[in-house]
CSV table of C-alpha atoms in Angstrom, one decimal:
chain,number,residue,atom,x,y,z
A,28,MET,CA,0.0,0.0,0.0
A,29,PHE,CA,1.3,3.4,-1.0
A,30,TYR,CA,0.8,5.0,2.5
A,31,ASP,CA,2.7,2.2,4.2
A,32,ASN,CA,5.6,2.7,1.9
A,33,LEU,CA,5.6,6.4,2.3
A,34,LYS,CA,5.4,6.1,6.1
A,35,GLN,CA,8.4,3.7,6.1
A,36,ILE,CA,10.5,5.9,4.0
A,37,CYS,CA,9.8,9.0,6.1
A,38,ALA,CA,10.6,7.0,9.3
A,39,GLU,CA,13.9,5.9,7.8
A,40,GLN,CA,14.8,9.5,7.1
A,41,GLY,CA,13.5,10.8,10.5
A,42,LEU,CA,10.7,12.8,8.9
A,43,LYS,CA,7.0,13.2,9.6
A,44,VAL,CA,4.6,12.2,6.9
A,45,THR,CA,2.1,15.1,7.2
A,46,PRO,CA,4.5,18.0,6.7
A,47,ILE,CA,6.1,16.2,3.7
A,48,VAL,CA,2.8,15.6,2.1
A,49,ASN,CA,1.7,19.2,2.6
A,50,GLU,CA,5.0,20.4,1.2
A,51,CYS,CA,4.3,18.4,-2.0
A,52,GLY,CA,0.9,19.9,-2.5
A,53,ALA,CA,-1.2,16.9,-1.4
A,54,THR,CA,-2.8,18.4,1.8
A,55,GLY,CA,-5.8,16.3,2.9
A,56,SER,CA,-4.8,13.2,0.9
A,57,ILE,CA,-3.5,11.0,3.7
A,58,ALA,CA,-6.8,9.7,4.8
A,59,GLY,CA,-7.6,8.5,1.3
A,60,TRP,CA,-4.2,6.8,1.0
A,61,LYS,CA,-4.8,5.0,4.3
A,62,ASN,CA,-8.0,3.6,2.8
A,63,GLY,CA,-6.2,2.3,-0.3
A,64,ARG,CA,-6.5,5.2,-2.7
A,65,SER,CA,-3.7,5.8,-5.1
A,66,PRO,CA,-2.0,9.2,-5.5
A,67,SER,CA,-1.7,11.0,-8.8
A,68,SER,CA,1.5,10.6,-10.7
A,69,ASP,CA,2.3,14.3,-10.2
A,70,VAL,CA,2.2,13.8,-6.4
A,71,VAL,CA,4.2,10.6,-6.6
A,72,ILE,CA,7.0,12.3,-8.6
A,73,LYS,CA,7.1,15.3,-6.1
A,74,LEU,CA,7.3,13.0,-3.1
A,75,ALA,CA,10.0,10.9,-4.8
A,76,MET,CA,12.1,14.0,-5.5
A,77,ARG,CA,11.6,15.4,-2.0
A,78,LEU,CA,12.5,12.1,-0.4
A,79,ASN,CA,15.2,11.3,-2.9
A,80,VAL,CA,13.8,7.8,-3.7
A,81,SER,CA,12.5,6.3,-6.9
A,82,THR,CA,8.8,6.3,-7.7
A,83,ASP,CA,9.0,2.5,-7.6
A,84,ARG,CA,10.1,2.5,-4.0
A,85,LEU,CA,7.0,4.7,-3.2
A,86,LEU,CA,4.5,2.7,-5.2
A,87,PHE,CA,5.8,-0.8,-4.7
A,88,GLY,CA,8.0,-0.7,-1.7
A,89,ALA,CA,11.0,-1.8,-3.7
A,90,GLU,CA,13.0,-0.9,-6.8
A,91,ARG,CA,11.5,-2.3,-9.9
A,92,TYR,CA,12.4,0.0,-12.8
A,93,ASN,CA,14.5,3.1,-12.7
A,94,LEU,CA,12.3,5.6,-14.5
A,95,SER,CA,14.0,8.6,-16.2
A,96,PRO,CA,12.5,12.0,-15.9
A,97,GLU,CA,11.1,11.7,-19.4
A,98,GLN,CA,9.4,8.4,-18.5
A,99,GLN,CA,7.9,9.9,-15.4
A,100,GLU,CA,6.6,12.8,-17.5
A,101,PHE,CA,5.0,10.3,-19.9
A,102,ILE,CA,3.2,8.7,-17.0
A,103,LYS,CA,2.0,12.1,-15.8
A,104,ILE,CA,0.6,13.0,-19.3
A,105,TYR,CA,-1.1,9.6,-19.5
A,106,ASP,CA,-2.8,10.0,-16.2
A,107,SER,CA,-4.1,13.4,-17.3
A,108,LEU,CA,-5.8,12.0,-20.4
A,109,ASP,CA,-9.4,10.9,-20.6
A,110,GLU,CA,-10.3,7.3,-21.6
A,111,GLU,CA,-10.3,8.1,-25.3
A,112,GLY,CA,-6.9,9.6,-25.1
A,113,ARG,CA,-5.5,6.6,-23.1
A,114,THR,CA,-7.0,4.3,-25.8
A,115,ILE,CA,-5.1,6.1,-28.5
A,116,VAL,CA,-1.9,5.9,-26.5
A,117,ARG,CA,-2.3,2.2,-25.8
A,118,ALA,CA,-3.0,1.5,-29.5
A,119,ALA,CA,0.1,3.5,-30.5
A,120,LEU,CA,2.3,1.6,-28.0
A,121,TYR,CA,1.1,-1.8,-29.3
A,122,TYR,CA,1.7,-0.7,-32.8
A,123,ALA,CA,5.2,0.6,-32.0
A,124,ARG,CA,6.1,-2.6,-30.2
A,125,ASP,CA,5.0,-4.6,-33.2
A,126,ARG,CA,7.1,-2.5,-35.5
A,127,THR,CA,10.2,-3.1,-33.4
A,128,GLY,CA,9.8,-6.9,-33.6
A,129,SER,CA,8.9,-7.4,-30.0
A,130,THR,CA,6.5,-10.3,-29.2
A,131,ALA,CA,2.9,-9.1,-29.0
A,132,PRO,CA,0.2,-10.8,-27.0
A,133,GLU,CA,-1.9,-13.2,-29.0
A,134,VAL,CA,-5.1,-11.5,-28.0
A,135,LEU,CA,-5.6,-7.9,-27.2
A,136,PRO,CA,-8.8,-6.4,-25.8
A,137,PRO,CA,-10.7,-4.5,-28.4
A,138,VAL,CA,-10.4,-0.7,-28.1
A,139,LEU,CA,-12.7,2.0,-29.5
A,140,ILE,CA,-12.1,5.6,-30.4
A,141,GLY,CA,-15.6,7.0,-30.2
A,142,ASN,CA,-17.7,4.3,-32.0
A,143,ASN,CA,-14.8,3.3,-34.3
A,144,PRO,CA,-12.8,0.1,-33.6
A,145,LEU,CA,-9.1,0.5,-33.5
A,146,GLU,CA,-7.5,-2.9,-33.7
A,147,TYR,CA,-4.0,-4.0,-32.8
A,148,GLY,CA,-1.6,-3.8,-35.9
A,149,MET,CA,-3.8,-1.1,-37.5
A,150,ASP,CA,-1.8,1.7,-39.0
A,151,VAL,CA,-1.9,4.6,-36.5
A,152,PRO,CA,-1.1,7.9,-38.2
A,153,VAL,CA,1.2,10.2,-36.2
A,154,PHE,CA,1.3,13.9,-37.0
A,155,ARG,CA,3.7,16.7,-36.3
A,156,SER,CA,2.6,20.3,-35.9
A,157,THR,CA,4.8,22.7,-37.8
A,158,PRO,CA,4.6,26.5,-38.3
A,159,VAL,CA,4.3,27.3,-42.0
A,160,TYR,CA,5.1,30.9,-43.1
A,161,ASP,CA,4.0,32.5,-46.3
A,162,LEU,CA,7.1,33.8,-48.1
A,163,PRO,CA,5.7,37.1,-49.4
A,164,ALA,CA,4.0,37.9,-46.1
A,165,SER,CA,7.3,37.5,-44.3
A,166,ALA,CA,9.2,39.7,-46.8
A,167,GLY,CA,10.3,43.0,-45.3
A,168,THR,CA,11.1,41.6,-41.9
A,169,GLY,CA,12.6,38.2,-42.5
A,170,LEU,CA,11.8,37.4,-38.8
A,171,PHE,CA,10.1,34.1,-39.6
A,172,LEU,CA,10.4,32.5,-36.2
A,173,ASP,CA,9.6,35.8,-34.4
A,174,SER,CA,6.5,36.6,-36.4
A,175,ASP,CA,3.0,35.5,-35.8
A,176,THR,CA,2.2,35.5,-39.6
A,177,TYR,CA,2.2,31.7,-39.8
A,178,THR,CA,-0.3,28.8,-39.9
A,179,LEU,CA,0.3,25.8,-37.6
A,180,MET,CA,-0.2,22.8,-39.9
A,181,ASP,CA,-0.2,19.0,-39.1
A,182,PHE,CA,1.9,16.7,-41.3
A,183,LEU,CA,2.5,13.0,-41.1
A,184,VAL,CA,5.8,12.6,-39.2
A,185,GLU,CA,7.3,10.6,-42.1
A,186,VAL,CA,7.2,13.5,-44.5
A,187,VAL,CA,8.7,16.1,-42.2
A,188,PRO,CA,12.5,15.9,-41.8
A,189,ILE,CA,13.4,15.5,-38.1
A,190,GLU,CA,15.7,18.6,-38.2
A,191,THR,CA,12.8,20.9,-39.5
A,192,SER,CA,12.4,24.2,-37.6
A,193,PHE,CA,9.5,25.5,-39.7
A,194,GLY,CA,8.0,25.5,-43.1
A,195,VAL,CA,7.7,28.2,-45.8
A,196,ARG,CA,5.1,28.2,-48.6
A,197,ILE,CA,6.7,28.9,-52.0
A,198,ARG,CA,5.1,31.6,-54.1
A,199,GLY,CA,6.0,31.9,-57.8
A,200,ASP,CA,7.9,29.7,-60.2
A,201,SER,CA,11.5,30.9,-59.7
A,202,MET,CA,12.5,27.6,-58.1
A,203,SER,CA,10.6,25.3,-60.4
A,204,PRO,CA,10.7,22.5,-61.3
A,205,GLN,CA,12.4,21.7,-58.0
A,206,TYR,CA,9.9,23.6,-55.9
A,207,ALA,CA,6.6,24.6,-57.5
A,208,ASP,CA,4.2,27.5,-56.7
A,209,GLY,CA,2.3,26.5,-53.5
A,210,ASP,CA,4.8,23.9,-52.4
A,211,ILE,CA,5.9,23.9,-48.7
A,212,VAL,CA,9.6,23.7,-48.1
A,213,PHE,CA,10.8,22.5,-44.7
A,214,VAL,CA,13.6,24.6,-43.3
A,215,LYS,CA,16.3,23.9,-40.6
A,216,GLN,CA,17.1,27.2,-38.9
A,217,GLN,CA,20.8,28.0,-39.2
A,218,ARG,CA,23.0,31.0,-39.9
A,219,THR,CA,25.3,29.7,-42.7
A,220,LEU,CA,25.0,27.7,-45.9
A,221,ASP,CA,27.6,26.1,-48.1
A,222,HIS,CA,28.0,26.5,-51.8
A,223,ASN,CA,25.1,25.1,-53.9
A,224,GLU,CA,22.8,24.6,-50.9
A,225,VAL,CA,19.2,25.8,-51.1
A,226,GLY,CA,17.9,28.0,-48.3
A,227,VAL,CA,15.8,30.9,-47.2
A,228,PHE,CA,17.5,34.3,-47.2
A,229,VAL,CA,16.7,37.9,-46.3
A,230,LEU,CA,18.3,40.2,-48.8
A,231,ASN,CA,17.9,43.9,-48.2
A,232,GLY,CA,14.7,43.3,-46.3
A,233,SER,CA,13.1,40.9,-48.8
A,234,ALA,CA,12.8,37.1,-48.2
A,235,TYR,CA,13.8,34.6,-50.9
A,236,CYS,CA,14.1,30.8,-51.3
A,237,LYS,CA,17.2,30.4,-53.5
A,238,ARG,CA,20.3,28.4,-54.0
A,239,LEU,CA,23.6,29.9,-52.8
A,240,ILE,CA,26.3,30.0,-55.5
A,241,GLU,CA,29.8,31.0,-54.6
A,242,LYS,CA,32.1,31.6,-57.6
A,243,GLY,CA,35.3,33.6,-58.2
A,244,GLY,CA,35.1,35.2,-54.8
A,245,LYS,CA,31.5,36.4,-55.4
A,246,ALA,CA,28.2,35.1,-54.1
A,247,PHE,CA,24.8,34.9,-55.8
A,248,LEU,CA,21.3,33.8,-55.0
A,249,ALA,CA,20.3,31.6,-57.9
A,250,SER,CA,16.9,30.3,-59.0
A,251,SER,CA,16.3,26.8,-60.4
A,252,ASN,CA,14.2,28.4,-63.2
A,253,GLN,CA,16.7,29.6,-65.7
A,254,GLU,CA,14.4,32.4,-66.8
A,255,TYR,CA,15.3,34.2,-63.6
A,256,PRO,CA,18.8,35.8,-63.4
A,257,PRO,CA,20.9,35.2,-60.3
A,258,LEU,CA,20.7,37.9,-57.6
A,259,PRO,CA,24.3,39.1,-56.9
A,260,ILE,CA,25.2,39.8,-53.3
A,261,CYS,CA,27.1,43.0,-53.3
A,262,GLU,CA,29.5,44.5,-50.7
A,263,TYR,CA,26.9,46.8,-49.1
A,264,ASP,CA,23.9,44.5,-49.3
A,265,GLU,CA,22.3,43.3,-46.1
A,266,VAL,CA,21.9,39.6,-46.3
A,267,ARG,CA,21.1,37.0,-43.7
A,268,VAL,CA,20.6,33.2,-43.9
A,269,VAL,CA,17.4,32.2,-42.2
A,270,GLY,CA,17.9,28.4,-42.7
A,271,LYS,CA,18.6,25.5,-45.0
A,272,VAL,CA,15.8,23.8,-47.0
A,273,VAL,CA,15.8,20.1,-45.9
A,274,GLY,CA,12.7,18.8,-47.6
A,275,SER,CA,9.4,19.7,-49.3
A,276,ILE,CA,5.9,18.6,-49.8
A,277,THR,CA,3.2,19.5,-52.4
A,278,PRO,CA,-0.1,20.0,-50.4
């Protein structure tokens, strides 16, 4: 029982239970714990940190698994979900376990999301929310990550490169056929680019998606469409690299 474990740990450290519980924000909970109620994961983590013991020691009276802070946070999030949210998490875990080749149980209890059955082994789409900026709307400031002129869009995780910081919607055909009008390029925020890399630049207050060309001691912002001449970067130009294009998608 949780309370018995807590009482024993406090006794070992010469502490009184009630002040420790109050300190961890669980005032009034002791009576329920004595009757067999379980504390929330948030309270367990706070008590474990205060007493410098593992959550397993508090919950089970002995060490079972050493949970990392990230794992403890996952438990906290899971406890905060409603039943539908927990169903989605369980289904995703079963699916992930199967993908890694671990042995799955022969029979899993059926789960429902609303009235829709979600069966073990069923493809569970996972999405990543990414801010997408409109290139012309950002021109003039170039402060893509500091601006609120973006749309938060959900993409399947497999189409968004892991290093992506944000997306930019291409306007015009200067980068076609590589990137067409309306395409979204995924950008990794960084301050420098190498020769022949495609990135997002701010040149004299205007934002561009171009390829950096360095030749003969000079630098140019080049388009993929040969109908557009390269933009030379002159000595007194103000130019800043916003980031490197690491992928794209056609919505």
